[in-house]
Amino acid sequence: MEQKLLRIQARALEEMAGAKSLEELNEIRVRYLGKKGELTGVLRGMGALSPEERPRIGQIANQVRDKIEEKLNDSTARLKDRIKREKLAAESLDITLPGTVFNLGRLHPLTVVTRRIEDIFLGLGFSIAEGPEVELDYYNFEALNLPKDHPARDMQDTFFITQEVLLRTHTSPVQVRTMERTAPALPVKIIAPGKVYRRDDDATHSPMFHQVEGLAVDRRITMADLRGVLQVFAEQMFGPETRTRFRPSYFPFTEPSAEVDISCVMCGGRGCRTCSHTGWLEILGCGMVHPRVLEMSGYNSGEVTGFAFGMGVERITMLKYGIDDLRLLFENDMRFLQQF
Amino acid sequence: MRVSLKWLREYVDITVPPQELAERLTLAGLAVEGVERPGEGIEKVYTGRILSIEPHPNADKLSICRVTLGSGEDFQIVTGAANVRAGHVVPVALEGARLAGGLVIRKARLRGVESRGMLCSGQELGLDTSVMPPDQAHGIMLLDPDLPLGMDIKEAIGLDDVILDLDLTPNRGDCMSMLGVAREVAVLLGQKLNLPETPVAGAGPGIEGLVRIDIEDPDLCGRYVARLFRNVKIGPSPSWMRERLRAAGIRPISNIVDITNYVMLEMGQPLHAFDYDTLKDGHIIVRRARRGEVLVSLDGNERKLAEDMLVIADPGGPVAVAGVMGGLATEVTENTATVLLESAHFNPVSIRRTSRALGLRSESSSRFEKGVDITGCRRAADRAARLLLDMAAGEAAPGAVDNYPGHASPRTVILRPERVEHVLGVAVPRGEVTGILAGLEFQVADSGGDLLVTVPGHRVDVSLEEDLIEEVARIYGYNRIPYTLPYGASTRGVRTSRQSLEVEVKDCLVALGLHEVVTYSFTSPSFTDRTLLPQDSPLRSLIRLQNPLSEEQSVMRTMILPGLLEVLSRNASRRVTDLAIFELGRVFLPSRTGPLPVEKPVLAAAAMGMSPAGWNRPGQPYDFYYLKGVLETLFDRVSLAEYTLERETQNSLFHPGKAARVTAGDWEIGVVGEIHPDILENYDLPHSAVAMEIDFRVLADLAGRPRKYRPLPRFPGVERDLALVVRKDVPARDIIGVIRKFGGRHLREVRLFDVYRGKQVKEGCQSMAFSLSFRADDRTLTDQEVSEQLAAVARALAGEFGAELRS
């Protein structure tokens, strides 16, 4: 009997080792451990044994059953594992096929840059003012200390609609409109982005372009504040290593006036083609609001001072993206617009 | 303004290298655009005298010259130029010499004759050929015969110079002169300014009685100084003067004319020389032109004069347009013996108007219109006389006629030292303030408190305290001013709700796959016809530019869509035929209430072709429903819920069967649809396109209803599908309306998920499949309840539209 049990065990183990599928293992389980299985059959014959033999053989039979079960479970787990691995191996994708195409549009680069400029100044406590693009001569020139026949009117070739109505040549009229509306309340801190127009059309001039104007008026605004604000702007717009340089200049609506250069974004100031080997790039004009402009707009120039600046969005956009032809910005060629 | 450093050194010591000087001037407000070294690259070119010239035996157009450089050795040089003769002194480039273009000279044989170098033209020496006689520019340059031989050519003709090209701002007319620039340099470098010699030894009878000056319009002419030159010998001016004029970009003409130009360049005072004998009675009348008067100007053109133009006249009529251009009849010629020299001051605005009206800008007018120093007229006239004597070109009659109705005491401005700090944000020491101003020739009276500053005559741009502060700041150095941030009440930097909406709308459209474009606000008036606008359309009331650059940009747009169609068309012509674009901008409509037009913000979009396809997903056609979906999604995004679409058949831009008007109550929001085939043709579009235009003001007014949270459902809903066959002409909106009406209070959502028209559906009908969701807030609905409700819906649809349920 004992011999028989051990033979069953040996045979079952051998068959299990050769099993190739879960089905085969299941058949082995049924064949040996099932209700009609071999081991079950042997155990049924235990009744014929002597009472002394019965516990010993019973113990052996249990051991054999446990052994076979353990082995069966073991083999099943290993086989399942192998099958899973084979399945995963067979399932692999070509991960180099392109992903699903999502159709995202793009903002125009001028909008991207304008928003960036706006966000920087919003963070500095400036709000955003707007004004008409078709303007009165008064706001575009006279109230900015540019009376008729002023030679500085030549600096801005103007599109006229009537003698008194024109396309604004800069965003500066928004300064005047804002001050007129606000005076005598303080402080005034605005930027004014928008379209402007000049009678110029070549590789470096577009008859329509964009500016962002800035204005701060308060009791104690100084040129040092102007330098500080523009330095913060330059660092945030062009990177923390950017330096600014002020050069005296002339605008009828500011006194003192300055043009501001930043260290060249291409070469960092060492000199390259972009900066004509000077290391500097001009990006904006600015100054302290001319006392006459303050007075005409309703402020007492003895009590308040202000600074103003104006920058060209196209220029900054071209610098930022390395665009070498201004006209691309207005051609709206998809192959261009998709790059931003 | 071109500034020769060689010349400038006559007035001030330049103690720094040219590049540094350029930098210092730029940072003081005189922007140096370029630093030129005219002789750069020229090597081993010397002055030489031609000893003899013989024709070349084998070539008609060549000659063989023997040339000496004064060293005893003669050189044989073959030349093709026709303007040289024996005895001429010319630039000689010997073997190994280098010319302006980088050309290196080698020994050569020309048609069998050896040539040991070449004779040079002005062009080959890099000179500005526009200020030279053509035969010397392109033929051989003829030099001053008195020049020593063997001299380096750069030294001989003043090419050993550095030219600063100044880009002056319009307020700095004072720096349109060598002395003006020298004054700035002197202050910046801490050097002394040396003024040129002006004392004159007169000869012969005095000017009194020979010249009479009457200023009839003193508002336009504040001063007129005249001097008389006698026994004038017209001829070329000395080479040093010609070199300086050329370096400044002015063509030498004759000694008298050159003197007037030289003094103008030196002192900034334009002068004019009349041939005295051509002036009637030696009598100058400064007056406005009379109606119908004409003048033949120096350039030979007849100029019609207007009554507001100031002229210089004699009793016979105008002889010059004051400050702008002289007249041909009184000009100095080679026969002139006596010269009347004018040194005057004219009203800047008048000069500017006149020069604009005549289309004449001269070196003279560009100085007068920026304002010249009225106190310097006499000095300039004397300087011219002094040069005349120094050059032995004639004699100066003693004295001058000086008619000076505009005489005024100098301007004084009070400068408060604390105001300097208040404006600049830095305390400039008092001594430095007074030092800077004094260096710029302001007189400063400092009695311990405020400074009393007297403005020198040449600084016509300074009249306010702020002007003085700028003078102090620019010399002190803008870049020494510290960086601070504004002090005071804090301000809120936020976008208005309207500005935020713009951001939101653009971001939404971009997320939906549209590209933003920016087109010009002005356009061709032809867009009204190209879009077939009805003749009475208000969009045909165009705002027109008086002075457009072209007809294509001559009116302000009243719609944005035509611009977008042009973008589609332009891209199509570049073979990009799949695109979806939008623009948010203003259109310009005439106003009945004020001088300025109404600027209406408009959102427009257009698309054609398909969205990009991938290998696992097809592209989506840009059709009516695409753009309608964009509109619906956008409106949902900006919380605009209450709006309706009505069929639009009247808009000339759109296909009458495929367009919709978008309204909300009485508000017209906009229009969306497929572009009319006629318009497609007018814009040369290859296939169908869709577009919409939305009034952004209305959108802004209606958008932004606050969103409120609704609790999440606690009980599950039930979804049922409903498939119908219904006539094609029944609008989906009507069917959905009936479904909602009869769906009962638990019907939450109706979604159309399929529309089929084809063979399986009977003629004239279509199959539509809806998904209906039912849900109660307080319990789970039973199947039976939902089925009953669905049956009610089906009955109603059958009754209303004859719809058949499909299984």
PDB file of C-alpha atoms in Angstrom, chain B residues 362-492:
ATOM      1  CA  SER B 362      17.904 122.598 -47.996  1.00  0.00           C
ATOM      2  CA  GLU B 363      20.775 122.622 -45.538  1.00  0.00           C
ATOM      3  CA  SER B 364      19.662 126.155 -44.819  1.00  0.00           C
ATOM      4  CA  SER B 365      15.954 125.500 -44.261  1.00  0.00           C
ATOM      5  CA  SER B 366      16.604 122.468 -42.075  1.00  0.00           C
ATOM      6  CA  ARG B 367      18.644 124.699 -39.750  1.00  0.00           C
ATOM      7  CA  PHE B 368      16.277 127.656 -39.748  1.00  0.00           C
ATOM      8  CA  GLU B 369      13.244 125.495 -39.000  1.00  0.00           C
ATOM      9  CA  LYS B 370      14.910 124.144 -35.892  1.00  0.00           C
ATOM     10  CA  GLY B 371      15.844 127.660 -34.783  1.00  0.00           C
ATOM     11  CA  VAL B 372      19.236 129.324 -35.120  1.00  0.00           C
ATOM     12  CA  ASP B 373      20.961 131.686 -32.729  1.00  0.00           C
ATOM     13  CA  ILE B 374      19.621 135.176 -33.436  1.00  0.00           C
ATOM     14  CA  THR B 375      22.496 136.681 -31.462  1.00  0.00           C
ATOM     15  CA  GLY B 376      25.041 135.038 -33.775  1.00  0.00           C
ATOM     16  CA  CYS B 377      24.092 136.629 -37.121  1.00  0.00           C
ATOM     17  CA  ARG B 378      26.716 139.353 -37.004  1.00  0.00           C
ATOM     18  CA  ARG B 379      29.434 137.001 -35.786  1.00  0.00           C
ATOM     19  CA  ALA B 380      28.768 134.662 -38.702  1.00  0.00           C
ATOM     20  CA  ALA B 381      28.869 137.493 -41.237  1.00  0.00           C
ATOM     21  CA  ASP B 382      32.179 138.658 -39.799  1.00  0.00           C
ATOM     22  CA  ARG B 383      33.564 135.141 -39.840  1.00  0.00           C
ATOM     23  CA  ALA B 384      32.736 134.903 -43.541  1.00  0.00           C
ATOM     24  CA  ALA B 385      34.483 138.200 -44.164  1.00  0.00           C
ATOM     25  CA  ARG B 386      37.511 137.021 -42.241  1.00  0.00           C
ATOM     26  CA  LEU B 387      37.725 133.842 -44.309  1.00  0.00           C
ATOM     27  CA  LEU B 388      37.407 135.907 -47.500  1.00  0.00           C
ATOM     28  CA  LEU B 389      40.375 137.984 -46.445  1.00  0.00           C
ATOM     29  CA  ASP B 390      42.377 134.983 -45.250  1.00  0.00           C
ATOM     30  CA  MET B 391      41.822 133.337 -48.615  1.00  0.00           C
ATOM     31  CA  ALA B 392      42.652 136.595 -50.428  1.00  0.00           C
ATOM     32  CA  ALA B 393      39.464 136.165 -52.416  1.00  0.00           C
ATOM     33  CA  GLY B 394      38.376 139.792 -52.134  1.00  0.00           C
ATOM     34  CA  GLU B 395      37.994 142.764 -49.828  1.00  0.00           C
ATOM     35  CA  ALA B 396      35.394 143.466 -47.166  1.00  0.00           C
ATOM     36  CA  ALA B 397      33.725 146.837 -47.003  1.00  0.00           C
ATOM     37  CA  PRO B 398      34.024 148.159 -43.441  1.00  0.00           C
ATOM     38  CA  GLY B 399      31.021 147.603 -41.198  1.00  0.00           C
ATOM     39  CA  ALA B 400      27.745 145.819 -41.660  1.00  0.00           C
ATOM     40  CA  VAL B 401      24.095 146.744 -41.939  1.00  0.00           C
ATOM     41  CA  ASP B 402      22.402 145.132 -38.945  1.00  0.00           C
ATOM     42  CA  ASN B 403      18.629 145.421 -38.875  1.00  0.00           C
ATOM     43  CA  TYR B 404      17.529 143.757 -35.624  1.00  0.00           C
ATOM     44  CA  PRO B 405      13.819 144.248 -34.819  1.00  0.00           C
ATOM     45  CA  GLY B 406      13.641 140.933 -32.933  1.00  0.00           C
ATOM     46  CA  HIS B 407      16.193 142.027 -30.372  1.00  0.00           C
ATOM     47  CA  ALA B 408      15.235 140.717 -26.941  1.00  0.00           C
ATOM     48  CA  SER B 409      16.955 140.314 -23.657  1.00  0.00           C
ATOM     49  CA  PRO B 410      18.152 136.767 -22.998  1.00  0.00           C
ATOM     50  CA  ARG B 411      15.766 134.284 -21.377  1.00  0.00           C
ATOM     51  CA  THR B 412      16.260 133.540 -17.722  1.00  0.00           C
ATOM     52  CA  VAL B 413      15.004 130.430 -15.967  1.00  0.00           C
ATOM     53  CA  ILE B 414      14.935 129.703 -12.262  1.00  0.00           C
ATOM     54  CA  LEU B 415      16.363 126.343 -11.276  1.00  0.00           C
ATOM     55  CA  ARG B 416      15.607 125.017  -7.805  1.00  0.00           C
ATOM     56  CA  PRO B 417      18.312 122.541  -6.789  1.00  0.00           C
ATOM     57  CA  GLU B 418      15.769 120.507  -4.780  1.00  0.00           C
ATOM     58  CA  ARG B 419      13.612 120.243  -7.900  1.00  0.00           C
ATOM     59  CA  VAL B 420      16.515 118.538  -9.657  1.00  0.00           C
ATOM     60  CA  GLU B 421      16.429 115.828  -7.024  1.00  0.00           C
ATOM     61  CA  HIS B 422      12.630 115.708  -7.066  1.00  0.00           C
ATOM     62  CA  VAL B 423      12.572 114.981 -10.796  1.00  0.00           C
ATOM     63  CA  LEU B 424      15.672 112.844 -11.161  1.00  0.00           C
ATOM     64  CA  GLY B 425      15.531 110.939  -7.891  1.00  0.00           C
ATOM     65  CA  VAL B 426      19.179 111.645  -7.186  1.00  0.00           C
ATOM     66  CA  ALA B 427      20.845 114.582  -5.459  1.00  0.00           C
ATOM     67  CA  VAL B 428      23.292 116.110  -7.922  1.00  0.00           C
ATOM     68  CA  PRO B 429      25.729 118.266  -5.926  1.00  0.00           C
ATOM     69  CA  ARG B 430      25.110 121.983  -6.372  1.00  0.00           C
ATOM     70  CA  GLY B 431      28.607 122.589  -7.658  1.00  0.00           C
ATOM     71  CA  GLU B 432      28.181 119.934 -10.301  1.00  0.00           C
ATOM     72  CA  VAL B 433      24.873 121.473 -11.417  1.00  0.00           C
ATOM     73  CA  THR B 434      26.381 124.932 -11.862  1.00  0.00           C
ATOM     74  CA  GLY B 435      29.521 123.479 -13.450  1.00  0.00           C
ATOM     75  CA  ILE B 436      27.556 121.568 -16.082  1.00  0.00           C
ATOM     76  CA  LEU B 437      25.401 124.570 -16.966  1.00  0.00           C
ATOM     77  CA  ALA B 438      28.361 126.927 -17.134  1.00  0.00           C
ATOM     78  CA  GLY B 439      30.193 124.512 -19.423  1.00  0.00           C
ATOM     79  CA  LEU B 440      27.224 124.608 -21.785  1.00  0.00           C
ATOM     80  CA  GLU B 441      27.510 128.425 -21.755  1.00  0.00           C
ATOM     81  CA  PHE B 442      24.528 129.061 -19.524  1.00  0.00           C
ATOM     82  CA  GLN B 443      25.202 131.927 -17.127  1.00  0.00           C
ATOM     83  CA  VAL B 444      24.409 130.843 -13.605  1.00  0.00           C
ATOM     84  CA  ALA B 445      23.829 133.320 -10.767  1.00  0.00           C
ATOM     85  CA  ASP B 446      24.125 131.389  -7.523  1.00  0.00           C
ATOM     86  CA  SER B 447      23.234 133.385  -4.422  1.00  0.00           C
ATOM     87  CA  GLY B 448      22.843 130.314  -2.232  1.00  0.00           C
ATOM     88  CA  GLY B 449      19.170 129.602  -2.893  1.00  0.00           C
ATOM     89  CA  ASP B 450      17.556 129.060  -6.258  1.00  0.00           C
ATOM     90  CA  LEU B 451      19.799 129.389  -9.272  1.00  0.00           C
ATOM     91  CA  LEU B 452      19.072 132.124 -11.791  1.00  0.00           C
ATOM     92  CA  VAL B 453      20.097 130.738 -15.153  1.00  0.00           C
ATOM     93  CA  THR B 454      20.478 132.786 -18.328  1.00  0.00           C
ATOM     94  CA  VAL B 455      20.023 130.793 -21.508  1.00  0.00           C
ATOM     95  CA  PRO B 456      22.595 131.335 -24.271  1.00  0.00           C
ATOM     96  CA  GLY B 457      21.287 132.370 -27.684  1.00  0.00           C
ATOM     97  CA  HIS B 458      22.087 129.085 -29.355  1.00  0.00           C
ATOM     98  CA  ARG B 459      19.875 127.064 -26.992  1.00  0.00           C
ATOM     99  CA  VAL B 460      16.496 127.958 -28.453  1.00  0.00           C
ATOM    100  CA  ASP B 461      15.160 124.661 -27.072  1.00  0.00           C
ATOM    101  CA  VAL B 462      15.571 125.651 -23.423  1.00  0.00           C
ATOM    102  CA  SER B 463      12.852 127.670 -21.717  1.00  0.00           C
ATOM    103  CA  LEU B 464      11.691 125.699 -18.668  1.00  0.00           C
ATOM    104  CA  GLU B 465      13.167 124.438 -15.437  1.00  0.00           C
ATOM    105  CA  GLU B 466      12.697 120.869 -16.703  1.00  0.00           C
ATOM    106  CA  ASP B 467      14.793 121.706 -19.759  1.00  0.00           C
ATOM    107  CA  LEU B 468      17.635 122.714 -17.460  1.00  0.00           C
ATOM    108  CA  ILE B 469      17.164 119.557 -15.414  1.00  0.00           C
ATOM    109  CA  GLU B 470      17.560 117.528 -18.580  1.00  0.00           C
ATOM    110  CA  GLU B 471      20.764 119.401 -19.397  1.00  0.00           C
ATOM    111  CA  VAL B 472      22.118 118.608 -15.962  1.00  0.00           C
ATOM    112  CA  ALA B 473      20.997 114.974 -16.163  1.00  0.00           C
ATOM    113  CA  ARG B 474      22.423 114.212 -19.577  1.00  0.00           C
ATOM    114  CA  ILE B 475      25.858 115.556 -18.748  1.00  0.00           C
ATOM    115  CA  TYR B 476      25.784 114.130 -15.209  1.00  0.00           C
ATOM    116  CA  GLY B 477      24.928 110.816 -16.840  1.00  0.00           C
ATOM    117  CA  TYR B 478      21.506 109.183 -17.057  1.00  0.00           C
ATOM    118  CA  ASN B 479      23.097 105.923 -16.098  1.00  0.00           C
ATOM    119  CA  ARG B 480      24.301 107.298 -12.780  1.00  0.00           C
ATOM    120  CA  ILE B 481      20.677 107.741 -11.712  1.00  0.00           C
ATOM    121  CA  PRO B 482      19.764 104.861  -9.364  1.00  0.00           C
ATOM    122  CA  TYR B 483      17.016 102.276  -9.807  1.00  0.00           C
ATOM    123  CA  THR B 484      14.043 102.695  -7.468  1.00  0.00           C
ATOM    124  CA  LEU B 485      10.368 101.750  -7.556  1.00  0.00           C
ATOM    125  CA  PRO B 486       7.527 104.262  -7.178  1.00  0.00           C
ATOM    126  CA  TYR B 487       6.728 105.071  -3.598  1.00  0.00           C
ATOM    127  CA  GLY B 488       3.183 105.851  -2.525  1.00  0.00           C
ATOM    128  CA  ALA B 489      -0.314 104.448  -2.445  1.00  0.00           C
ATOM    129  CA  SER B 490      -0.393 100.926  -3.816  1.00  0.00           C
ATOM    130  CA  THR B 491      -2.494 100.313  -6.885  1.00  0.00           C
ATOM    131  CA  ARG B 492      -4.363  97.317  -8.108  1.00  0.00           C
TER     132      ARG B 492
END
